[in-house]
Amino acid sequence: MKLNIAHLYPDLLNLYGDRGNIQCFRKRLEWRGIECEVTQYLQGEEIDFSNIDIVLLGGGSDREQEIVCEELKKIKKGFQEYVADDGVVLAVCGGYQLLGKYYKTNTKKIEGLEILDIYTEWEPERLLRNIILESDLFATPVVGYENHGGRTYIGAHQPFGKVFYGLGNTGKGDYEGVVYKNVIATYLHGPLLPKNPHVCDYLLQKALCRKYGEDVTLAPLDDELEQKANHYIVARYSNKGNVLQETIKRHI
Ligand code: GLN
């Protein structure tokens, strides 16, 4: 078995180590004896989605998102069809915002891919802190770090998780991210997957089943250390009170 992973615009969208998510995909496949090929797609390059099994769209500054927006117009149709065909996507922060209709910054309106029926609007108070989610998809909490000026309004979409600690989509501390078909879109940087191997395996499983049939199962790995780290973070933030009052005020 083999998975082809596409890392989109890593020269522009790679804030806070989003690239680590690729390493995690690669390593957890390698440990199971499953082949993996990672292709980086830079500005101006053509993308044939028919040969792709997983897409990573990372985060970026508003300026970088503006540049990427022009690239996305060229691949919009192919990307939309890939998602409609159950293609697996991990979109982080700026990448999450770009899956929606638009991201309105303080100076510009950046058009998105219109894959998700969501929109994002910038506010001067930046939302940055550790964040912990409880997701219906997993028994184990999802831990990470958020850092965004945008507030994302997800309408009727299913959120990725309920915020246990942190601020989330709109800064209200209620919900975070979106799950849609085989897409996980989230504000969690970190990078997300090395801290949350259960999320990594969920996406790998979806990609393998899409390619090789529903009966593909992933061999379990020894995640004792990752589990310990997860429990430590959850315990550390379990008694923090009302996090909304702790919001750090900072301007971009
Ligand atoms: N520029 C976007 C924002 O500030 C996304 C930031 C990011 O990807 N970390 O909301």
PDB file of C-alpha atoms and ligand atoms in Angstrom:
ATOM      1  CA  MET A   1       0.000   0.000   0.000  1.00  0.00           C
ATOM      2  CA  LYS A   2       1.114   3.555  -0.629  1.00  0.00           C
ATOM      3  CA  LEU A   3      -0.239   7.037   0.109  1.00  0.00           C
ATOM      4  CA  ASN A   4       0.567  10.194  -1.827  1.00  0.00           C
ATOM      5  CA  ILE A   5       0.601  13.287   0.345  1.00  0.00           C
ATOM      6  CA  ALA A   6       0.408  16.787  -1.117  1.00  0.00           C
ATOM      7  CA  HIS A   7       1.822  19.661   0.901  1.00  0.00           C
ATOM      8  CA  LEU A   8       0.349  22.798  -0.632  1.00  0.00           C
ATOM      9  CA  TYR A   9       2.429  25.970  -0.773  1.00  0.00           C
ATOM     10  CA  PRO A  10       4.839  25.109   2.085  1.00  0.00           C
ATOM     11  CA  ASP A  11       6.890  28.190   1.170  1.00  0.00           C
ATOM     12  CA  LEU A  12       3.958  30.399   2.185  1.00  0.00           C
ATOM     13  CA  LEU A  13       1.773  28.359   4.518  1.00  0.00           C
ATOM     14  CA  ASN A  14       4.007  26.888   7.204  1.00  0.00           C
ATOM     15  CA  LEU A  15       3.442  28.808  10.411  1.00  0.00           C
ATOM     16  CA  TYR A  16       4.475  27.296  13.744  1.00  0.00           C
ATOM     17  CA  GLY A  17       5.740  24.036  12.314  1.00  0.00           C
ATOM     18  CA  ASP A  18       2.742  22.895  10.281  1.00  0.00           C
ATOM     19  CA  ARG A  19       5.283  20.840   8.332  1.00  0.00           C
ATOM     20  CA  GLY A  20       5.526  18.575  11.410  1.00  0.00           C
ATOM     21  CA  ASN A  21       2.137  17.194  10.407  1.00  0.00           C
ATOM     22  CA  ILE A  22       3.697  15.804   7.231  1.00  0.00           C
ATOM     23  CA  GLN A  23       6.486  14.186   9.252  1.00  0.00           C
ATOM     24  CA  CYS A  24       3.913  12.576  11.491  1.00  0.00           C
ATOM     25  CA  PHE A  25       1.932  11.138   8.551  1.00  0.00           C
ATOM     26  CA  ARG A  26       5.150   9.837   7.031  1.00  0.00           C
ATOM     27  CA  LYS A  27       6.532   8.304  10.207  1.00  0.00           C
ATOM     28  CA  ARG A  28       3.334   6.563  11.287  1.00  0.00           C
ATOM     29  CA  LEU A  29       2.987   5.040   7.825  1.00  0.00           C
ATOM     30  CA  GLU A  30       6.644   4.000   7.775  1.00  0.00           C
ATOM     31  CA  TRP A  31       6.348   2.306  11.197  1.00  0.00           C
ATOM     32  CA  ARG A  32       3.572   0.182   9.713  1.00  0.00           C
ATOM     33  CA  GLY A  33       5.469  -0.663   6.550  1.00  0.00           C
ATOM     34  CA  ILE A  34       3.212   1.482   4.354  1.00  0.00           C
ATOM     35  CA  GLU A  35       4.867   3.485   1.600  1.00  0.00           C
ATOM     36  CA  CYS A  36       4.423   7.232   1.414  1.00  0.00           C
ATOM     37  CA  GLU A  37       5.413   9.892  -1.072  1.00  0.00           C
ATOM     38  CA  VAL A  38       5.271  13.564  -0.166  1.00  0.00           C
ATOM     39  CA  THR A  39       5.087  16.189  -2.907  1.00  0.00           C
ATOM     40  CA  GLN A  40       5.427  19.870  -2.197  1.00  0.00           C
ATOM     41  CA  TYR A  41       3.444  22.104  -4.530  1.00  0.00           C
ATOM     42  CA  LEU A  42       4.800  25.630  -4.858  1.00  0.00           C
ATOM     43  CA  GLN A  43       3.258  28.732  -6.423  1.00  0.00           C
ATOM     44  CA  GLY A  44       2.476  28.340 -10.092  1.00  0.00           C
ATOM     45  CA  GLU A  45       2.690  24.536 -10.156  1.00  0.00           C
ATOM     46  CA  GLU A  46      -0.144  22.452 -11.604  1.00  0.00           C
ATOM     47  CA  ILE A  47      -1.859  20.047  -9.221  1.00  0.00           C
ATOM     48  CA  ASP A  48      -3.425  16.806 -10.424  1.00  0.00           C
ATOM     49  CA  PHE A  49      -5.725  15.825  -7.558  1.00  0.00           C
ATOM     50  CA  SER A  50      -6.502  12.414  -9.093  1.00  0.00           C
ATOM     51  CA  ASN A  51      -3.253  11.018  -7.740  1.00  0.00           C
ATOM     52  CA  ILE A  52      -3.451  12.587  -4.263  1.00  0.00           C
ATOM     53  CA  ASP A  53      -4.579  10.807  -1.092  1.00  0.00           C
ATOM     54  CA  ILE A  54      -3.994  13.468   1.588  1.00  0.00           C
ATOM     55  CA  VAL A  55      -3.708  17.260   1.307  1.00  0.00           C
ATOM     56  CA  LEU A  56      -2.116  19.498   3.953  1.00  0.00           C
ATOM     57  CA  LEU A  57      -2.950  23.200   3.779  1.00  0.00           C
ATOM     58  CA  GLY A  58      -1.097  24.965   6.579  1.00  0.00           C
ATOM     59  CA  GLY A  59      -1.364  28.358   8.233  1.00  0.00           C
ATOM     60  CA  GLY A  60       0.036  31.702   7.169  1.00  0.00           C
ATOM     61  CA  SER A  61       0.041  35.400   7.861  1.00  0.00           C
ATOM     62  CA  ASP A  62      -2.663  37.564   6.287  1.00  0.00           C
ATOM     63  CA  ARG A  63      -0.114  38.727   3.700  1.00  0.00           C
ATOM     64  CA  GLU A  64       0.803  35.173   2.738  1.00  0.00           C
ATOM     65  CA  GLN A  65      -2.841  34.146   2.589  1.00  0.00           C
ATOM     66  CA  GLU A  66      -3.445  36.961   0.140  1.00  0.00           C
ATOM     67  CA  ILE A  67      -0.738  35.580  -2.166  1.00  0.00           C
ATOM     68  CA  VAL A  68      -2.036  32.014  -1.824  1.00  0.00           C
ATOM     69  CA  CYS A  69      -5.547  33.196  -2.636  1.00  0.00           C
ATOM     70  CA  GLU A  70      -4.435  33.871  -6.224  1.00  0.00           C
ATOM     71  CA  GLU A  71      -3.019  30.332  -6.481  1.00  0.00           C
ATOM     72  CA  LEU A  72      -6.159  28.799  -5.063  1.00  0.00           C
ATOM     73  CA  LYS A  73      -8.284  30.368  -7.785  1.00  0.00           C
ATOM     74  CA  LYS A  74      -6.378  28.219 -10.299  1.00  0.00           C
ATOM     75  CA  ILE A  75      -6.939  24.957  -8.418  1.00  0.00           C
ATOM     76  CA  LYS A  76     -10.379  25.725  -6.944  1.00  0.00           C
ATOM     77  CA  LYS A  77     -12.382  23.354  -9.167  1.00  0.00           C
ATOM     78  CA  GLY A  78      -9.944  20.447  -8.805  1.00  0.00           C
ATOM     79  CA  PHE A  79      -9.794  20.926  -5.022  1.00  0.00           C
ATOM     80  CA  GLN A  80     -13.600  21.090  -4.727  1.00  0.00           C
ATOM     81  CA  GLU A  81     -13.988  17.882  -6.750  1.00  0.00           C
ATOM     82  CA  TYR A  82     -11.325  16.141  -4.666  1.00  0.00           C
ATOM     83  CA  VAL A  83     -13.207  16.937  -1.440  1.00  0.00           C
ATOM     84  CA  ALA A  84     -16.550  15.940  -3.003  1.00  0.00           C
ATOM     85  CA  ASP A  85     -14.903  12.612  -3.894  1.00  0.00           C
ATOM     86  CA  ASP A  86     -13.999  12.058  -0.203  1.00  0.00           C
ATOM     87  CA  GLY A  87     -10.401  13.223  -0.550  1.00  0.00           C
ATOM     88  CA  VAL A  88      -8.663  13.620   2.812  1.00  0.00           C
ATOM     89  CA  VAL A  89      -7.638  17.144   3.848  1.00  0.00           C
ATOM     90  CA  LEU A  90      -6.012  18.594   6.938  1.00  0.00           C
ATOM     91  CA  ALA A  91      -6.334  22.377   6.882  1.00  0.00           C
ATOM     92  CA  VAL A  92      -4.731  24.352   9.691  1.00  0.00           C
ATOM     93  CA  CYS A  93      -5.531  27.931  10.720  1.00  0.00           C
ATOM     94  CA  GLY A  94      -4.954  30.100   7.627  1.00  0.00           C
ATOM     95  CA  GLY A  95      -5.603  26.961   5.558  1.00  0.00           C
ATOM     96  CA  TYR A  96      -8.854  26.384   7.457  1.00  0.00           C
ATOM     97  CA  GLN A  97      -9.974  29.951   6.756  1.00  0.00           C
ATOM     98  CA  LEU A  98      -9.153  29.553   3.044  1.00  0.00           C
ATOM     99  CA  LEU A  99     -11.488  26.559   2.704  1.00  0.00           C
ATOM    100  CA  GLY A 100     -14.384  28.915   3.395  1.00  0.00           C
ATOM    101  CA  LYS A 101     -16.086  31.668   1.431  1.00  0.00           C
ATOM    102  CA  TYR A 102     -13.824  34.489   2.505  1.00  0.00           C
ATOM    103  CA  TYR A 103     -11.489  35.873   5.142  1.00  0.00           C
ATOM    104  CA  LYS A 104     -12.055  39.591   5.709  1.00  0.00           C
ATOM    105  CA  THR A 105      -8.935  41.158   7.234  1.00  0.00           C
ATOM    106  CA  ASN A 106      -8.686  44.767   8.440  1.00  0.00           C
ATOM    107  CA  THR A 107      -7.633  45.806   4.930  1.00  0.00           C
ATOM    108  CA  LYS A 108      -8.755  43.144   2.420  1.00  0.00           C
ATOM    109  CA  LYS A 109     -11.319  40.509   1.597  1.00  0.00           C
ATOM    110  CA  ILE A 110      -9.479  37.307   0.704  1.00  0.00           C
ATOM    111  CA  GLU A 111     -11.570  34.910  -1.359  1.00  0.00           C
ATOM    112  CA  GLY A 112     -11.610  31.283  -0.278  1.00  0.00           C
ATOM    113  CA  LEU A 113     -12.145  27.940  -1.987  1.00  0.00           C
ATOM    114  CA  GLU A 114     -15.863  27.783  -1.046  1.00  0.00           C
ATOM    115  CA  ILE A 115     -15.512  24.146  -0.018  1.00  0.00           C
ATOM    116  CA  LEU A 116     -16.990  24.916   3.390  1.00  0.00           C
ATOM    117  CA  ASP A 117     -19.981  27.171   3.938  1.00  0.00           C
ATOM    118  CA  ILE A 118     -18.111  29.290   6.477  1.00  0.00           C
ATOM    119  CA  TYR A 119     -16.588  32.768   6.600  1.00  0.00           C
ATOM    120  CA  THR A 120     -13.951  34.486   8.704  1.00  0.00           C
ATOM    121  CA  GLU A 121     -13.653  38.058   9.920  1.00  0.00           C
ATOM    122  CA  TRP A 122     -10.604  39.624  11.507  1.00  0.00           C
ATOM    123  CA  GLU A 123     -10.734  41.364  14.878  1.00  0.00           C
ATOM    124  CA  PRO A 124      -7.850  43.242  16.485  1.00  0.00           C
ATOM    125  CA  GLU A 125      -7.754  41.124  19.628  1.00  0.00           C
ATOM    126  CA  ARG A 126      -5.625  38.116  18.743  1.00  0.00           C
ATOM    127  CA  LEU A 127      -6.668  34.736  20.074  1.00  0.00           C
ATOM    128  CA  LEU A 128      -3.610  32.879  21.244  1.00  0.00           C
ATOM    129  CA  ARG A 129      -3.207  30.214  23.854  1.00  0.00           C
ATOM    130  CA  ASN A 130      -3.083  26.499  24.467  1.00  0.00           C
ATOM    131  CA  ILE A 131      -6.330  24.827  23.530  1.00  0.00           C
ATOM    132  CA  ILE A 132      -7.960  21.518  24.390  1.00  0.00           C
ATOM    133  CA  LEU A 133     -10.937  20.031  22.576  1.00  0.00           C
ATOM    134  CA  GLU A 134     -13.342  17.232  23.180  1.00  0.00           C
ATOM    135  CA  SER A 135     -14.233  15.816  19.789  1.00  0.00           C
ATOM    136  CA  ASP A 136     -17.038  13.358  19.041  1.00  0.00           C
ATOM    137  CA  LEU A 137     -14.581  11.602  16.732  1.00  0.00           C
ATOM    138  CA  PHE A 138     -12.193  10.553  19.508  1.00  0.00           C
ATOM    139  CA  ALA A 139     -12.183   9.183  23.033  1.00  0.00           C
ATOM    140  CA  THR A 140      -8.949  11.100  23.732  1.00  0.00           C
ATOM    141  CA  PRO A 141      -8.982  14.930  23.900  1.00  0.00           C
ATOM    142  CA  VAL A 142      -7.241  16.909  21.149  1.00  0.00           C
ATOM    143  CA  VAL A 143      -4.542  19.309  22.372  1.00  0.00           C
ATOM    144  CA  GLY A 144      -2.829  22.164  20.545  1.00  0.00           C
ATOM    145  CA  TYR A 145      -2.133  25.856  20.315  1.00  0.00           C
ATOM    146  CA  GLU A 146      -4.221  28.547  18.657  1.00  0.00           C
ATOM    147  CA  ASN A 147      -3.030  31.881  17.279  1.00  0.00           C
ATOM    148  CA  HIS A 148      -5.437  33.741  15.033  1.00  0.00           C
ATOM    149  CA  GLY A 149      -6.917  37.155  14.429  1.00  0.00           C
ATOM    150  CA  GLY A 150      -9.806  35.723  12.392  1.00  0.00           C
ATOM    151  CA  ARG A 151     -13.137  34.650  13.878  1.00  0.00           C
ATOM    152  CA  THR A 152     -14.676  31.839  11.868  1.00  0.00           C
ATOM    153  CA  TYR A 153     -18.448  31.445  11.616  1.00  0.00           C
ATOM    154  CA  ILE A 154     -19.283  27.871  10.669  1.00  0.00           C
ATOM    155  CA  GLY A 155     -23.082  28.053  10.280  1.00  0.00           C
ATOM    156  CA  ALA A 156     -24.609  24.582  10.131  1.00  0.00           C
ATOM    157  CA  HIS A 157     -21.293  22.741   9.820  1.00  0.00           C
ATOM    158  CA  GLN A 158     -20.241  20.143  12.369  1.00  0.00           C
ATOM    159  CA  PRO A 159     -17.437  21.526  14.563  1.00  0.00           C
ATOM    160  CA  PHE A 160     -14.220  19.552  14.996  1.00  0.00           C
ATOM    161  CA  GLY A 161     -14.659  19.724  18.750  1.00  0.00           C
ATOM    162  CA  LYS A 162     -16.128  21.409  21.769  1.00  0.00           C
ATOM    163  CA  VAL A 163     -13.659  23.686  23.541  1.00  0.00           C
ATOM    164  CA  PHE A 164     -12.658  22.328  26.941  1.00  0.00           C
ATOM    165  CA  TYR A 165      -9.981  24.992  27.395  1.00  0.00           C
ATOM    166  CA  GLY A 166      -9.194  27.812  24.981  1.00  0.00           C
ATOM    167  CA  LEU A 167     -11.063  30.191  22.692  1.00  0.00           C
ATOM    168  CA  GLY A 168     -11.918  28.419  19.431  1.00  0.00           C
ATOM    169  CA  ASN A 169     -13.652  29.522  16.231  1.00  0.00           C
ATOM    170  CA  THR A 170     -15.075  32.849  17.357  1.00  0.00           C
ATOM    171  CA  GLY A 171     -13.205  33.423  20.610  1.00  0.00           C
ATOM    172  CA  LYS A 172     -16.212  32.498  22.731  1.00  0.00           C
ATOM    173  CA  GLY A 173     -14.728  29.255  24.007  1.00  0.00           C
ATOM    174  CA  ASP A 174     -17.552  27.118  22.644  1.00  0.00           C
ATOM    175  CA  TYR A 175     -16.631  25.271  19.456  1.00  0.00           C
ATOM    176  CA  GLU A 176     -13.546  24.796  17.333  1.00  0.00           C
ATOM    177  CA  GLY A 177     -12.878  23.834  13.710  1.00  0.00           C
ATOM    178  CA  VAL A 178     -15.010  21.946  11.225  1.00  0.00           C
ATOM    179  CA  VAL A 179     -15.323  18.315  10.184  1.00  0.00           C
ATOM    180  CA  TYR A 180     -16.789  17.850   6.736  1.00  0.00           C
ATOM    181  CA  LYS A 181     -16.631  14.612   4.746  1.00  0.00           C
ATOM    182  CA  ASN A 182     -12.932  13.634   5.029  1.00  0.00           C
ATOM    183  CA  VAL A 183     -11.786  17.157   5.852  1.00  0.00           C
ATOM    184  CA  ILE A 184     -10.557  18.278   9.248  1.00  0.00           C
ATOM    185  CA  ALA A 185     -10.187  22.055   9.392  1.00  0.00           C
ATOM    186  CA  THR A 186      -8.901  23.534  12.635  1.00  0.00           C
ATOM    187  CA  TYR A 187      -7.123  26.426  14.318  1.00  0.00           C
ATOM    188  CA  LEU A 188      -4.865  24.015  16.192  1.00  0.00           C
ATOM    189  CA  HIS A 189      -1.224  24.500  15.339  1.00  0.00           C
ATOM    190  CA  GLY A 190       1.344  22.854  17.322  1.00  0.00           C
ATOM    191  CA  PRO A 191       1.916  20.943  15.087  1.00  0.00           C
ATOM    192  CA  LEU A 192      -1.349  19.167  15.575  1.00  0.00           C
ATOM    193  CA  LEU A 193      -0.633  15.562  14.590  1.00  0.00           C
ATOM    194  CA  PRO A 194       2.524  14.688  16.569  1.00  0.00           C
ATOM    195  CA  LYS A 195       0.669  15.835  19.686  1.00  0.00           C
ATOM    196  CA  ASN A 196      -2.451  13.942  18.663  1.00  0.00           C
ATOM    197  CA  PRO A 197      -1.545  10.645  16.985  1.00  0.00           C
ATOM    198  CA  HIS A 198      -5.209   9.576  17.196  1.00  0.00           C
ATOM    199  CA  VAL A 199      -6.088  12.423  14.797  1.00  0.00           C
ATOM    200  CA  CYS A 200      -3.227  11.388  12.493  1.00  0.00           C
ATOM    201  CA  ASP A 201      -4.422   7.771  12.405  1.00  0.00           C
ATOM    202  CA  TYR A 202      -8.013   8.863  11.775  1.00  0.00           C
ATOM    203  CA  LEU A 203      -6.906  10.705   8.623  1.00  0.00           C
ATOM    204  CA  LEU A 204      -4.566   7.908   7.500  1.00  0.00           C
ATOM    205  CA  GLN A 205      -7.349   5.368   7.928  1.00  0.00           C
ATOM    206  CA  LYS A 206      -9.750   7.497   5.864  1.00  0.00           C
ATOM    207  CA  ALA A 207      -7.165   7.855   3.089  1.00  0.00           C
ATOM    208  CA  LEU A 208      -6.304   4.139   3.032  1.00  0.00           C
ATOM    209  CA  CYS A 209      -9.961   3.073   3.022  1.00  0.00           C
ATOM    210  CA  ARG A 210     -10.743   5.490   0.200  1.00  0.00           C
ATOM    211  CA  LYS A 211      -7.924   4.010  -1.862  1.00  0.00           C
ATOM    212  CA  TYR A 212      -7.892   0.343  -0.909  1.00  0.00           C
ATOM    213  CA  GLY A 213     -11.365  -0.417   0.451  1.00  0.00           C
ATOM    214  CA  GLU A 214     -13.239  -0.179   3.718  1.00  0.00           C
ATOM    215  CA  ASP A 215     -11.661  -3.219   5.357  1.00  0.00           C
ATOM    216  CA  VAL A 216      -8.167  -1.688   5.676  1.00  0.00           C
ATOM    217  CA  THR A 217      -7.137  -1.431   9.320  1.00  0.00           C
ATOM    218  CA  LEU A 218      -4.124   0.284  10.847  1.00  0.00           C
ATOM    219  CA  ALA A 219      -1.848  -1.747  13.093  1.00  0.00           C
ATOM    220  CA  PRO A 220      -1.700  -0.163  16.571  1.00  0.00           C
ATOM    221  CA  LEU A 221       1.492   1.654  17.576  1.00  0.00           C
ATOM    222  CA  ASP A 222       3.001   2.262  20.993  1.00  0.00           C
ATOM    223  CA  ASP A 223       1.759   5.786  21.820  1.00  0.00           C
ATOM    224  CA  GLU A 224       2.433   5.638  25.542  1.00  0.00           C
ATOM    225  CA  LEU A 225       4.554   8.802  25.595  1.00  0.00           C
ATOM    226  CA  GLU A 226       2.082  10.754  23.476  1.00  0.00           C
ATOM    227  CA  GLN A 227      -0.766   9.628  25.737  1.00  0.00           C
ATOM    228  CA  LYS A 228       1.168  10.739  28.820  1.00  0.00           C
ATOM    229  CA  ALA A 229       1.833  14.154  27.278  1.00  0.00           C
ATOM    230  CA  ASN A 230      -1.849  14.495  26.394  1.00  0.00           C
ATOM    231  CA  HIS A 231      -2.973  13.598  29.929  1.00  0.00           C
ATOM    232  CA  TYR A 232      -0.448  16.024  31.401  1.00  0.00           C
ATOM    233  CA  ILE A 233      -1.758  18.939  29.311  1.00  0.00           C
ATOM    234  CA  VAL A 234      -5.396  18.123  30.037  1.00  0.00           C
ATOM    235  CA  ALA A 235      -4.682  17.911  33.785  1.00  0.00           C
ATOM    236  CA  ARG A 236      -2.691  21.150  33.698  1.00  0.00           C
ATOM    237  CA  TYR A 237      -5.563  23.119  32.214  1.00  0.00           C
ATOM    238  CA  SER A 238      -8.415  21.404  34.025  1.00  0.00           C
ATOM    239  CA  ASN A 239      -8.784  24.006  36.785  1.00  0.00           C
ATOM    240  CA  LYS A 240      -8.104  27.248  35.028  1.00  0.00           C
ATOM    241  CA  GLY A 241     -11.467  28.922  35.530  1.00  0.00           C
ATOM    242  CA  ASN A 242     -12.932  31.266  32.970  1.00  0.00           C
ATOM    243  CA  VAL A 243     -10.367  31.453  30.203  1.00  0.00           C
ATOM    244  CA  LEU A 244     -12.231  34.197  28.404  1.00  0.00           C
ATOM    245  CA  GLN A 245     -11.178  36.623  31.113  1.00  0.00           C
ATOM    246  CA  GLU A 246      -7.567  35.683  30.569  1.00  0.00           C
ATOM    247  CA  THR A 247      -7.536  36.644  26.911  1.00  0.00           C
ATOM    248  CA  ILE A 248      -4.247  38.214  26.017  1.00  0.00           C
ATOM    249  CA  LYS A 249      -4.788  41.460  24.173  1.00  0.00           C
ATOM    250  CA  ARG A 250      -2.423  41.971  21.316  1.00  0.00           C
ATOM    251  CA  HIS A 251      -2.634  43.606  17.938  1.00  0.00           C
ATOM    252  CA  ILE A 252      -1.163  42.244  14.735  1.00  0.00           C
TER     253      ILE A 252
HETATM  254  N1  GLN B   1      -3.664  35.098   9.315  1.00  0.00           N
HETATM  255  C1  GLN B   1      -4.709  34.349   9.916  1.00  0.00           C
HETATM  256  C2  GLN B   1      -5.204  34.962  11.207  1.00  0.00           C
HETATM  257  O1  GLN B   1      -4.505  35.679  11.849  1.00  0.00           O
HETATM  258  C3  GLN B   1      -4.272  32.921  10.135  1.00  0.00           C
HETATM  259  C4  GLN B   1      -3.128  32.826  11.111  1.00  0.00           C
HETATM  260  C5  GLN B   1      -2.515  31.497  11.176  1.00  0.00           C
HETATM  261  O2  GLN B   1      -2.516  30.707  10.216  1.00  0.00           O
HETATM  262  N2  GLN B   1      -1.915  31.239  12.309  1.00  0.00           N
HETATM  263  O3  GLN B   1      -6.320  34.740  11.610  1.00  0.00           O
END
